[in-house]
CSV table of C-alpha atoms (C1' of nucleotides) in Angstrom, one decimal:
chain,number,residue,atom,x,y,z
A,23,MET,CA,-33.0,-120.9,-152.8
A,24,PRO,CA,-33.2,-123.0,-149.6
A,25,LYS,CA,-30.9,-122.0,-146.8
A,26,ASP,CA,-27.5,-123.6,-146.0
A,27,THR,CA,-29.1,-125.5,-143.2
A,28,PHE,CA,-31.1,-127.5,-145.7
A,29,PHE,CA,-28.1,-128.4,-147.8
A,30,ASN,CA,-26.2,-129.3,-144.7
A,31,LEU,CA,-28.8,-131.9,-143.7
A,32,PRO,CA,-28.0,-135.6,-143.9
A,33,ASP,CA,-29.0,-136.9,-147.3
A,34,GLU,CA,-31.7,-139.1,-146.0
A,35,LYS,CA,-33.5,-136.4,-144.1
A,36,ARG,CA,-33.1,-133.9,-147.0
A,37,GLN,CA,-34.6,-136.5,-149.3
A,38,ARG,CA,-37.6,-137.1,-146.9
A,39,VAL,CA,-38.4,-133.4,-147.1
A,40,ILE,CA,-38.2,-133.3,-150.9
A,41,GLU,CA,-40.4,-136.3,-151.2
A,42,ALA,CA,-43.0,-134.9,-148.8
A,43,ALA,CA,-43.0,-131.7,-150.7
A,44,ILE,CA,-43.5,-133.5,-154.0
A,45,ASP,CA,-46.4,-135.5,-152.5
A,46,GLU,CA,-48.1,-132.4,-151.3
A,47,PHE,CA,-47.6,-130.3,-154.4
A,48,ALA,CA,-48.8,-133.1,-156.6
A,49,LYS,CA,-52.0,-133.3,-154.6
A,50,ARG,CA,-52.7,-129.6,-154.2
A,51,SER,CA,-51.9,-126.4,-156.0
A,52,PHE,CA,-49.1,-124.2,-154.7
A,53,HIS,CA,-51.7,-122.1,-153.0
A,54,ASP,CA,-53.5,-125.0,-151.4
A,55,ALA,CA,-50.5,-127.0,-150.4
A,56,ARG,CA,-49.8,-126.9,-146.6
A,57,VAL,CA,-46.5,-126.3,-145.0
A,58,THR,CA,-47.7,-128.2,-142.0
A,59,ALA,CA,-48.6,-131.3,-144.1
A,60,ILE,CA,-45.2,-131.3,-145.7
A,61,ALA,CA,-43.5,-131.0,-142.3
A,62,GLU,CA,-45.6,-133.8,-140.9
A,63,LYS,CA,-45.0,-136.1,-143.8
A,64,ALA,CA,-41.3,-135.4,-143.7
A,65,GLY,CA,-41.3,-136.0,-139.9
A,66,ILE,CA,-39.8,-132.6,-139.1
A,67,PRO,CA,-41.3,-129.9,-136.8
A,68,VAL,CA,-42.7,-126.9,-138.6
A,69,GLY,CA,-40.1,-124.7,-136.9
A,70,SER,CA,-37.4,-126.6,-138.8
A,71,PHE,CA,-39.1,-126.0,-142.1
A,72,TYR,CA,-38.4,-122.3,-141.6
A,73,GLN,CA,-34.8,-123.1,-140.7
A,74,TYR,CA,-34.5,-124.7,-144.1
A,75,PHE,CA,-36.6,-122.4,-146.3
A,76,GLU,CA,-37.5,-118.8,-146.5
A,77,ASP,CA,-41.1,-119.6,-147.0
A,78,LYS,CA,-43.4,-121.9,-148.9
A,79,LYS,CA,-42.5,-120.4,-152.3
A,80,ASP,CA,-38.8,-120.9,-151.7
A,81,LEU,CA,-39.4,-124.6,-151.4
A,82,PHE,CA,-41.8,-124.7,-154.3
A,83,LYS,CA,-39.3,-123.0,-156.7
A,84,TYR,CA,-36.6,-125.4,-155.5
A,85,ILE,CA,-38.9,-128.4,-156.3
A,86,ILE,CA,-39.7,-126.9,-159.7
A,87,LYS,CA,-36.0,-126.7,-160.4
A,88,LEU,CA,-35.5,-130.3,-159.4
A,89,ILE,CA,-38.3,-131.3,-161.7
A,90,ALA,CA,-36.9,-129.3,-164.6
A,91,ASP,CA,-33.5,-130.9,-164.1
A,92,GLU,CA,-34.9,-134.4,-163.9
A,93,LYS,CA,-37.0,-133.9,-167.0
A,94,ILE,CA,-34.1,-132.6,-169.0
A,95,ALA,CA,-32.1,-135.6,-167.9
A,96,TYR,CA,-34.9,-137.7,-169.2
A,97,ILE,CA,-35.0,-136.4,-172.7
A,98,ASN,CA,-33.3,-138.7,-175.1
A,99,GLN,CA,-29.8,-137.4,-174.9
A,100,ASP,CA,-28.7,-139.0,-178.1
A,101,MET,CA,-31.5,-137.1,-179.8
A,102,ILE,CA,-30.4,-133.8,-178.4
A,103,ALA,CA,-26.8,-134.4,-179.3
A,104,ASN,CA,-27.7,-135.4,-182.8
A,105,MET,CA,-30.6,-133.0,-183.3
A,106,GLN,CA,-29.2,-132.0,-186.7
A,107,ARG,CA,-29.7,-135.5,-188.0
A,108,TYR,CA,-33.3,-135.9,-187.1
A,109,GLY,CA,-36.3,-134.5,-189.0
A,110,PHE,CA,-39.0,-132.4,-187.3
A,111,PHE,CA,-41.6,-135.1,-186.9
A,112,GLN,CA,-39.1,-137.6,-185.6
A,113,LEU,CA,-37.9,-135.1,-183.1
A,114,LEU,CA,-41.4,-134.3,-182.1
A,115,ARG,CA,-42.2,-138.0,-181.7
A,116,GLU,CA,-39.1,-138.6,-179.6
A,117,THR,CA,-39.9,-135.6,-177.4
A,118,TYR,CA,-43.4,-136.9,-176.7
A,119,ALA,CA,-42.1,-140.4,-176.2
A,120,SER,CA,-39.6,-139.1,-173.6
A,121,GLY,CA,-42.4,-137.1,-172.1
A,122,PHE,CA,-44.5,-140.3,-171.8
A,123,ARG,CA,-41.8,-142.3,-170.2
A,124,PHE,CA,-41.2,-139.5,-167.8
A,125,ALA,CA,-45.0,-139.3,-167.0
A,126,LYS,CA,-45.1,-143.0,-166.4
A,127,GLU,CA,-42.2,-143.1,-164.0
A,128,ARG,CA,-42.8,-139.8,-162.3
A,129,PRO,CA,-46.5,-139.0,-162.5
A,130,GLN,CA,-46.4,-136.7,-159.5
A,131,LEU,CA,-43.8,-134.5,-161.2
A,132,VAL,CA,-46.0,-134.2,-164.2
A,133,ALA,CA,-49.0,-133.3,-162.0
A,134,ILE,CA,-47.0,-130.5,-160.4
A,135,GLY,CA,-45.9,-129.2,-163.8
A,136,LEU,CA,-49.5,-129.3,-165.0
A,137,SER,CA,-50.8,-127.2,-162.1
A,138,LEU,CA,-48.0,-124.7,-162.5
A,139,TRP,CA,-48.8,-124.4,-166.3
A,140,ASN,CA,-52.4,-123.6,-165.3
A,141,ASP,CA,-51.4,-120.8,-163.0
A,142,LYS,CA,-50.0,-118.2,-165.3
A,143,ALA,CA,-49.1,-115.7,-162.6
A,144,LEU,CA,-47.1,-118.2,-160.7
A,145,SER,CA,-45.5,-119.6,-164.0
A,146,HIS,CA,-44.2,-116.2,-164.8
A,147,GLU,CA,-42.8,-115.7,-161.4
A,148,VAL,CA,-41.1,-119.2,-161.3
A,149,TYR,CA,-40.0,-119.4,-164.9
A,150,GLY,CA,-38.4,-116.0,-164.6
A,151,ASP,CA,-35.5,-117.9,-163.1
A,152,TYR,CA,-35.0,-120.0,-166.1
A,153,ILE,CA,-34.2,-119.2,-169.7
A,154,GLU,CA,-35.5,-122.3,-171.4
A,155,THR,CA,-39.0,-123.7,-171.4
A,156,SER,CA,-40.7,-126.2,-173.6
A,157,VAL,CA,-42.1,-123.4,-175.7
A,158,GLY,CA,-38.6,-122.3,-176.5
A,159,PHE,CA,-37.5,-125.8,-177.3
A,160,PHE,CA,-40.4,-126.4,-179.7
A,161,GLN,CA,-39.8,-123.0,-181.3
A,162,ARG,CA,-36.2,-124.0,-182.2
A,163,ILE,CA,-37.1,-127.3,-183.7
A,164,ILE,CA,-39.9,-125.7,-185.7
A,165,ALA,CA,-37.5,-123.0,-187.0
A,166,LYS,CA,-35.1,-125.8,-188.1
A,167,GLY,CA,-38.0,-127.7,-189.7
A,168,ILE,CA,-38.9,-124.7,-191.8
A,169,ALA,CA,-35.3,-124.1,-192.7
A,170,ASP,CA,-35.0,-127.7,-193.8
A,171,GLY,CA,-38.1,-127.3,-196.0
A,172,GLU,CA,-39.9,-130.0,-194.0
A,173,LEU,CA,-42.6,-127.7,-192.6
A,174,ASP,CA,-45.0,-125.3,-194.3
A,175,PRO,CA,-43.0,-122.1,-194.4
A,176,SER,CA,-46.1,-120.0,-193.9
A,177,ILE,CA,-46.7,-121.2,-190.4
A,178,ASP,CA,-45.9,-118.9,-187.5
A,179,PRO,CA,-43.2,-120.7,-185.4
A,180,ALA,CA,-44.0,-118.9,-182.1
A,181,PHE,CA,-47.7,-119.7,-182.5
A,182,VAL,CA,-47.2,-123.3,-183.4
A,183,ALA,CA,-44.7,-123.8,-180.6
A,184,ARG,CA,-47.3,-122.5,-178.1
A,185,LEU,CA,-49.9,-124.8,-179.6
A,186,LEU,CA,-47.7,-127.8,-179.4
A,187,THR,CA,-46.9,-127.0,-175.8
A,188,ALA,CA,-50.5,-126.6,-175.0
A,189,LEU,CA,-51.2,-129.9,-176.6
A,190,THR,CA,-48.7,-131.8,-174.5
A,191,TYR,CA,-50.3,-130.4,-171.4
A,192,ALA,CA,-53.8,-131.1,-172.7
A,193,LEU,CA,-52.7,-134.6,-173.3
A,194,ALA,CA,-51.3,-135.1,-169.9
A,195,ASP,CA,-54.4,-133.5,-168.6
A,196,PHE,CA,-56.9,-135.8,-170.0
A,197,ILE,CA,-54.8,-138.9,-169.5
A,198,TYR,CA,-55.0,-138.1,-165.8
A,199,ASP,CA,-58.6,-137.1,-166.2
A,200,ASP,CA,-59.7,-140.4,-167.7
A,201,GLY,CA,-57.8,-142.1,-164.9
A,202,LYS,CA,-56.4,-144.5,-167.5
A,203,LEU,CA,-52.7,-143.7,-167.4
A,204,ASP,CA,-52.2,-146.6,-169.7
A,205,LEU,CA,-48.9,-145.2,-170.9
A,206,ASP,CA,-47.4,-148.3,-172.3
A,207,ASP,CA,-48.7,-147.7,-175.7
A,208,MET,CA,-48.1,-144.6,-177.6
A,209,GLU,CA,-51.4,-144.8,-179.4
A,210,ILE,CA,-52.7,-141.6,-178.1
A,211,VAL,CA,-49.5,-139.8,-179.0
A,212,ASP,CA,-49.6,-141.2,-182.5
A,213,LYS,CA,-53.2,-140.0,-182.9
A,214,MET,CA,-52.2,-136.6,-182.0
A,215,LEU,CA,-49.1,-136.5,-184.2
A,216,ARG,CA,-51.1,-137.7,-187.1
A,217,ILE,CA,-53.4,-134.7,-186.7
A,218,ILE,CA,-50.5,-132.3,-186.4
A,219,GLU,CA,-48.8,-133.8,-189.3
A,220,ASN,CA,-51.7,-134.3,-191.7
A,221,GLY,CA,-54.7,-132.6,-190.3
A,222,ILE,CA,-58.0,-134.3,-190.2
A,223,LYS,CA,-59.3,-133.6,-193.6
A,224,ASN,CA,-60.3,-136.7,-195.6
A,225,ARG,CA,-57.9,-136.9,-198.6
A,226,THR,CA,-58.9,-140.3,-199.9
A,227,ALA,CA,-62.5,-139.9,-200.8
A,228,ALA,CA,-64.7,-137.4,-202.6
A,229,ILE,CA,-66.8,-135.3,-200.3
A,230,GLY,CA,-70.4,-136.4,-200.3
A,231,GLY,CA,-73.4,-135.2,-198.4
B,14,MET,CA,-79.5,-123.5,-156.3
B,15,PRO,CA,-79.8,-120.1,-154.6
B,16,LYS,CA,-82.6,-119.7,-152.1
B,17,ASP,CA,-86.0,-118.2,-152.8
B,18,THR,CA,-85.0,-115.0,-151.0
B,19,PHE,CA,-82.5,-114.4,-153.8
B,20,PHE,CA,-85.0,-114.8,-156.5
B,21,ASN,CA,-87.5,-112.7,-154.6
B,22,LEU,CA,-85.0,-109.8,-154.6
B,23,PRO,CA,-85.7,-106.7,-156.7
B,24,ASP,CA,-84.1,-107.2,-160.1
B,25,GLU,CA,-81.7,-104.4,-159.6
B,26,LYS,CA,-80.3,-105.8,-156.4
B,27,ARG,CA,-80.2,-109.3,-157.7
B,28,GLN,CA,-78.3,-108.0,-160.7
B,29,ARG,CA,-75.8,-106.2,-158.5
B,30,VAL,CA,-75.0,-109.5,-156.7
B,31,ILE,CA,-74.5,-111.3,-160.0
B,32,GLU,CA,-72.2,-108.7,-161.4
B,33,ALA,CA,-70.2,-108.6,-158.2
B,34,ALA,CA,-69.8,-112.3,-158.3
B,35,ILE,CA,-68.7,-112.3,-161.9
B,36,ASP,CA,-66.2,-109.6,-161.1
B,37,GLU,CA,-64.7,-111.6,-158.3
B,38,PHE,CA,-64.7,-115.0,-160.0
B,39,ALA,CA,-63.1,-113.5,-163.1
B,40,LYS,CA,-60.2,-112.1,-161.0
B,41,ARG,CA,-59.8,-115.1,-158.6
B,42,SER,CA,-60.2,-118.8,-158.8
B,43,PHE,CA,-63.2,-120.3,-157.0
B,44,HIS,CA,-61.0,-121.2,-154.1
B,45,ASP,CA,-59.5,-117.7,-153.9
B,46,ALA,CA,-62.6,-115.7,-154.5
B,47,ARG,CA,-63.9,-114.0,-151.3
B,48,VAL,CA,-67.5,-114.0,-150.2
B,49,THR,CA,-66.8,-110.8,-148.3
B,50,ALA,CA,-65.5,-109.1,-151.5
B,51,ILE,CA,-68.6,-110.1,-153.4
B,52,ALA,CA,-70.9,-108.8,-150.6
B,53,GLU,CA,-69.0,-105.6,-150.4
B,54,LYS,CA,-69.0,-105.0,-154.2
B,55,ALA,CA,-72.7,-105.8,-154.4
B,56,GLY,CA,-73.4,-103.4,-151.4
B,57,ILE,CA,-75.0,-106.1,-149.3
B,58,PRO,CA,-74.0,-107.3,-145.8
B,59,VAL,CA,-72.3,-110.7,-145.6
B,60,GLY,CA,-75.2,-111.9,-143.5
B,61,SER,CA,-77.5,-111.3,-146.4
B,62,PHE,CA,-75.2,-113.4,-148.6
B,63,TYR,CA,-76.1,-116.4,-146.6
B,64,GLN,CA,-79.8,-115.5,-146.8
B,65,TYR,CA,-79.5,-115.8,-150.5
B,66,PHE,CA,-77.1,-118.7,-151.0
B,67,GLU,CA,-76.2,-122.0,-149.2
B,68,ASP,CA,-72.6,-121.2,-149.5
B,69,LYS,CA,-69.9,-119.9,-151.9
B,70,LYS,CA,-70.2,-123.0,-154.1
B,71,ASP,CA,-74.0,-122.5,-154.4
B,72,LEU,CA,-73.4,-119.1,-155.9
B,73,PHE,CA,-70.5,-120.3,-158.1
B,74,LYS,CA,-72.6,-123.1,-159.7
B,75,TYR,CA,-75.4,-120.6,-160.4
B,76,ILE,CA,-72.9,-118.2,-162.1
B,77,ILE,CA,-71.6,-121.1,-164.2
B,78,LYS,CA,-75.1,-121.9,-165.2
B,79,LEU,CA,-75.7,-118.2,-166.2
B,80,ILE,CA,-72.5,-118.3,-168.3
B,81,ALA,CA,-73.4,-121.5,-170.0
B,82,ASP,CA,-76.8,-120.1,-170.9
B,83,GLU,CA,-75.4,-116.9,-172.2
B,84,LYS,CA,-72.8,-118.7,-174.2
B,85,ILE,CA,-75.3,-121.0,-175.8
B,86,ALA,CA,-77.5,-118.0,-176.7
B,87,TYR,CA,-74.4,-116.5,-178.3
B,88,ILE,CA,-73.7,-119.3,-180.7
B,89,ASN,CA,-74.8,-118.4,-184.1
B,90,GLN,CA,-78.4,-119.6,-183.9
B,91,ASP,CA,-78.7,-119.7,-187.7
B,92,MET,CA,-75.8,-122.1,-187.8
B,93,ILE,CA,-77.4,-124.4,-185.2
B,94,ALA,CA,-80.7,-124.4,-187.0
B,95,ASN,CA,-79.0,-125.2,-190.3
B,96,MET,CA,-76.4,-127.5,-189.0
B,97,GLN,CA,-77.2,-130.0,-191.7
B,98,ARG,CA,-76.4,-127.6,-194.4
B,99,TYR,CA,-72.9,-126.7,-193.2
B,100,GLY,CA,-69.7,-128.6,-193.6
B,101,PHE,CA,-67.5,-129.6,-190.7
B,102,PHE,CA,-64.8,-127.0,-191.2
B,103,GLN,CA,-67.4,-124.3,-191.8
B,104,LEU,CA,-69.2,-125.3,-188.5
B,105,LEU,CA,-65.9,-125.3,-186.7
B,106,ARG,CA,-65.0,-121.8,-188.0
B,107,GLU,CA,-68.4,-120.5,-187.1
B,108,THR,CA,-68.1,-122.0,-183.6
B,109,TYR,CA,-64.7,-120.3,-183.0
B,110,ALA,CA,-66.0,-117.1,-184.5
B,111,SER,CA,-68.9,-117.1,-182.1
B,112,GLY,CA,-66.5,-117.9,-179.3
B,113,PHE,CA,-64.4,-114.9,-180.3
B,114,ARG,CA,-67.3,-112.5,-180.4
B,115,PHE,CA,-68.3,-113.8,-177.0
B,116,ALA,CA,-64.8,-113.4,-175.6
B,117,LYS,CA,-64.7,-109.9,-176.9
B,118,GLU,CA,-68.0,-108.8,-175.3
B,119,ARG,CA,-67.8,-110.8,-172.1
B,120,PRO,CA,-64.1,-111.4,-171.4
B,121,GLN,CA,-64.8,-112.0,-167.7
B,122,LEU,CA,-67.1,-114.9,-168.5
B,123,VAL,CA,-64.4,-116.5,-170.6
B,124,ALA,CA,-61.9,-116.0,-167.7
B,125,ILE,CA,-64.2,-117.8,-165.4
B,126,GLY,CA,-64.7,-120.7,-167.8
B,127,LEU,CA,-61.0,-120.9,-168.2
B,128,SER,CA,-60.2,-121.2,-164.6
B,129,LEU,CA,-63.0,-123.8,-164.1
B,130,TRP,CA,-61.6,-125.8,-167.1
B,131,ASN,CA,-58.2,-125.8,-165.3
B,132,ASP,CA,-59.6,-127.2,-162.1
B,133,LYS,CA,-60.6,-130.7,-163.0
B,134,ALA,CA,-62.0,-131.6,-159.6
B,135,LEU,CA,-64.3,-128.6,-159.6
B,136,SER,CA,-65.2,-129.1,-163.2
B,137,HIS,CA,-66.5,-132.6,-162.5
B,138,GLU,CA,-68.5,-131.4,-159.6
B,139,VAL,CA,-70.0,-128.5,-161.5
B,140,TYR,CA,-70.5,-130.1,-164.9
B,141,GLY,CA,-72.1,-133.0,-163.2
B,142,ASP,CA,-75.2,-130.7,-163.3
B,143,TYR,CA,-75.1,-130.5,-167.1
B,144,ILE,CA,-75.5,-133.0,-169.8
B,145,GLU,CA,-73.9,-131.0,-172.6
B,146,THR,CA,-70.4,-129.6,-172.7
B,147,SER,CA,-68.4,-128.3,-175.6
B,148,VAL,CA,-66.7,-131.7,-175.8
B,149,GLY,CA,-70.1,-133.2,-176.6
B,150,PHE,CA,-70.9,-130.5,-179.2
B,151,PHE,CA,-67.6,-131.1,-181.0
B,152,GLN,CA,-68.1,-134.9,-180.9
B,153,ARG,CA,-71.5,-134.6,-182.6
B,154,ILE,CA,-70.2,-132.4,-185.5
B,155,ILE,CA,-67.2,-134.7,-185.9
B,156,ALA,CA,-69.4,-137.7,-186.2
B,157,LYS,CA,-71.4,-135.9,-188.8
B,158,GLY,CA,-68.2,-134.9,-190.6
B,159,ILE,CA,-67.1,-138.5,-190.8
B,160,ALA,CA,-70.6,-139.7,-191.9
B,161,ASP,CA,-70.5,-137.1,-194.7
B,162,GLY,CA,-67.1,-138.3,-195.8
B,163,GLU,CA,-65.6,-134.9,-195.1
B,164,LEU,CA,-63.3,-136.1,-192.3
B,165,ASP,CA,-60.7,-138.9,-192.2
B,166,PRO,CA,-62.8,-141.9,-191.1
B,167,SER,CA,-59.9,-143.3,-189.1
B,168,ILE,CA,-59.8,-140.5,-186.5
B,169,ASP,CA,-61.3,-141.1,-183.1
B,170,PRO,CA,-64.2,-138.7,-182.6
B,171,ALA,CA,-64.0,-138.7,-178.8
B,172,PHE,CA,-60.3,-138.0,-178.9
B,173,VAL,CA,-60.5,-135.3,-181.5
B,174,ALA,CA,-63.4,-133.6,-179.7
B,175,ARG,CA,-61.3,-133.4,-176.6
B,176,LEU,CA,-58.4,-132.1,-178.5
B,177,LEU,CA,-60.5,-129.4,-180.2
B,178,THR,CA,-61.9,-128.4,-176.8
B,179,ALA,CA,-58.5,-128.2,-175.3
B,180,LEU,CA,-57.3,-126.1,-178.2
B,181,THR,CA,-60.1,-123.5,-177.7
B,182,TYR,CA,-59.1,-123.1,-174.1
B,183,ALA,CA,-55.4,-123.0,-175.0
B,184,LEU,CA,-56.2,-120.3,-177.4
B,185,ALA,CA,-58.1,-118.3,-174.9
B,186,ASP,CA,-55.3,-118.9,-172.5
B,187,PHE,CA,-52.6,-117.4,-174.5
B,188,ILE,CA,-54.7,-114.6,-175.8
B,189,TYR,CA,-55.1,-113.5,-172.2
B,190,ASP,CA,-51.5,-114.3,-171.4
B,191,ASP,CA,-50.1,-112.2,-174.2
B,192,GLY,CA,-52.4,-109.4,-173.0
B,193,LYS,CA,-53.2,-108.7,-176.6
B,194,LEU,CA,-56.9,-109.5,-176.7
B,195,ASP,CA,-57.0,-108.0,-180.2
B,196,LEU,CA,-60.0,-110.0,-181.1
B,197,ASP,CA,-61.1,-108.0,-184.1
B,198,ASP,CA,-59.2,-110.1,-186.5
B,199,MET,CA,-59.7,-113.8,-186.7
B,200,GLU,CA,-56.1,-114.3,-187.8
B,201,ILE,CA,-55.1,-116.5,-184.9
B,202,VAL,CA,-58.2,-118.7,-185.3
B,203,ASP,CA,-57.5,-119.1,-189.0
B,204,LYS,CA,-53.9,-120.1,-188.2
B,205,MET,CA,-55.2,-122.8,-185.9
B,206,LEU,CA,-57.9,-124.0,-188.2
B,207,ARG,CA,-55.4,-124.3,-191.0
B,208,ILE,CA,-53.3,-126.6,-188.8
B,209,ILE,CA,-56.3,-128.7,-187.8
B,210,GLU,CA,-57.4,-128.9,-191.4
B,211,ASN,CA,-54.2,-129.5,-193.2
B,212,GLY,CA,-51.5,-130.2,-190.6
B,213,ILE,CA,-48.2,-128.4,-190.8
B,214,LYS,CA,-46.4,-130.7,-193.2
B,215,ASN,CA,-45.0,-128.9,-196.2
B,216,ARG,CA,-46.8,-130.2,-199.3
B,217,THR,CA,-45.5,-127.8,-201.8
B,218,ALA,CA,-41.7,-128.4,-201.8
B,219,ALA,CA,-39.4,-131.4,-201.8
B,220,ILE,CA,-37.8,-132.1,-198.5
B,221,GLY,CA,-34.2,-130.8,-198.4
B,222,GLY,CA,-31.7,-130.9,-195.7
C,1,DA,C1',-16.1,-127.5,-117.5
C,2,DT,C1',-17.6,-123.6,-120.1
C,3,DA,C1',-18.5,-120.8,-124.0
C,4,DT,C1',-20.0,-120.6,-128.6
C,5,DC,C1',-22.5,-121.7,-132.4
C,6,DA,C1',-25.6,-124.0,-135.4
C,7,DT,C1',-29.7,-126.3,-135.4
C,8,DA,C1',-34.1,-128.1,-133.3
C,9,DT,C1',-38.6,-127.5,-131.4
C,10,DG,C1',-43.5,-126.7,-131.0
C,11,DA,C1',-46.3,-123.4,-128.7
C,12,DA,C1',-47.9,-118.8,-129.7
C,13,DT,C1',-49.1,-115.3,-133.0
C,14,DA,C1',-51.3,-113.4,-136.8
C,15,DG,C1',-54.3,-113.0,-140.6
C,16,DA,C1',-57.6,-114.4,-143.7
C,17,DG,C1',-61.9,-115.7,-144.8
C,18,DA,C1',-66.3,-118.7,-144.4
C,19,DT,C1',-70.1,-119.3,-141.8
C,20,DT,C1',-73.3,-118.6,-137.9
C,21,DC,C1',-76.2,-116.2,-134.7
C,22,DA,C1',-78.7,-113.1,-132.0
C,23,DT,C1',-81.0,-109.2,-132.8
C,24,DA,C1',-83.4,-105.6,-135.7
C,25,DT,C1',-86.6,-104.1,-139.1
C,26,DG,C1',-90.6,-103.6,-141.7
C,27,DA,C1',-94.5,-105.1,-144.1
C,28,DA,C1',-98.9,-107.5,-144.1
C,29,DA,C1',-102.5,-109.8,-141.4
C,30,DC,C1',-105.8,-109.6,-137.9
D,10,DG,C1',-101.7,-101.6,-132.4
D,11,DT,C1',-100.0,-106.1,-131.9
D,12,DT,C1',-98.7,-110.5,-133.8
D,13,DT,C1',-96.4,-112.9,-137.4
D,14,DC,C1',-93.3,-113.8,-140.8
D,15,DA,C1',-89.7,-112.9,-144.0
D,16,DT,C1',-85.7,-110.6,-144.5
D,17,DA,C1',-81.6,-107.7,-143.0
D,18,DT,C1',-77.5,-106.9,-140.4
D,19,DG,C1',-72.8,-107.1,-139.0
D,20,DA,C1',-70.4,-108.6,-134.9
D,21,DA,C1',-68.8,-112.9,-133.1
D,22,DT,C1',-67.2,-117.5,-134.0
D,23,DC,C1',-64.6,-121.0,-136.1
D,24,DT,C1',-61.2,-123.0,-138.8
D,25,DC,C1',-57.2,-123.2,-141.2
D,26,DT,C1',-52.5,-122.0,-142.2
D,27,DA,C1',-48.2,-119.4,-142.6
D,28,DT,C1',-44.9,-117.6,-140.0
D,29,DT,C1',-42.4,-116.2,-135.7
D,30,DC,C1',-40.2,-116.7,-131.4
D,31,DA,C1',-38.4,-117.9,-127.1
D,32,DT,C1',-36.2,-121.7,-125.6
D,33,DA,C1',-33.7,-126.2,-125.8
D,34,DT,C1',-30.2,-129.2,-127.4
D,35,DG,C1',-25.9,-130.9,-128.7
D,36,DA,C1',-21.6,-130.7,-130.8
D,37,DT,C1',-17.0,-128.5,-131.1
D,38,DA,C1',-13.6,-125.5,-129.5
D,39,DT,C1',-11.0,-123.5,-125.6
DNA sequence: ATATCATATGAATAGAGATTCATATGAAAC
DNA sequence: GTTTCATATGAATCTCTATTCATATGATAT
């Protein structure tokens, strides 16, 4: 946790530090991110940085917490409140849709999440502070989907939850990679959902050779 | 490419350098890997390192090439030779099976591949040297699967190829993460293939609620 | 006005690690 | 046996950053 001095700062200055940190962590991994660059962008002396934070990791964990909070706020609250009314595939689609809106508005935050996801050691250390992750969320809606008879009861909820999480990151990953970021249409999401829902086997024609 | 001095080395010494490099790159990302550690493990002075390689990246690219070659050699050659005879799902299963055997025998090489996959900037730089990647391989067998009427013709081959590649890495990822690495049984692969093939929708019971 | 306290400041320190360099060695050529 | 050339060697250099520290500032209380 940042020190009291950080929280005592005028809002505007505190915000500048947060934005500088997001900028830097979005561009570079935790390890490669530079305290000096953050201080410079925020317009504060390096010395002040250490008045506000224990060290670089202290700030990083704080930023991750902000991201998690913002992401949770972004998820369709109506959906969460009425989870019992929605079917699995509808919930899944809504979740991905929320994720896409979020990625569109806050691409930097998604980039930071992605690089954390790819650093397992750091993930463990950082997520140790939280109970809930996306894997946990998926696992719960899968369990519900099975209980409701909507999902194949022979699937392994923990396994599928992990797979769905990996897929969301894979998706984010290659949307960035292609440099398209054309997030207006949900086409790519629908493609993926169709595969998850129905697989890719051809069901309409005889198999030829 | 390493310098001539490296290729002129006695086999045993050259091998020691390669193994030391694989050790280090498997434990640490390219960026975090230390030239000094590699030199020390290989039992050569740091100065010699720079007689053999331009720099750290020169060695890394060479190691990646070795891994790619070894991996290709590992893929069921019979399968490649008789690709026309096999169906898509059979090819996919064989591919994953080869991948698993490979991961079991050479876990370090898989770890290196994984960390490269997670560093997109570096991947581009390194894969620039190769024409063929796993994405390309998948794309070809998917195209064949569609042509043969085995796969849903409305899927997007490039997209699905990318998804299948991401899934293989996701799988490797959480096999390492769980620390299980119980690669004797293909259970986890079959779980994944079943989802790809059939999706996860329940087809045997009415949907209740 | 002075004392006290929180905060600000940026130069100095420390450590890590890549890369260079001047020098040494040793084999083959003459 | 001396010249030449490739290779070996590891100390010295260079760069980059995190972190510390001694000192300054400025507000509030007395």
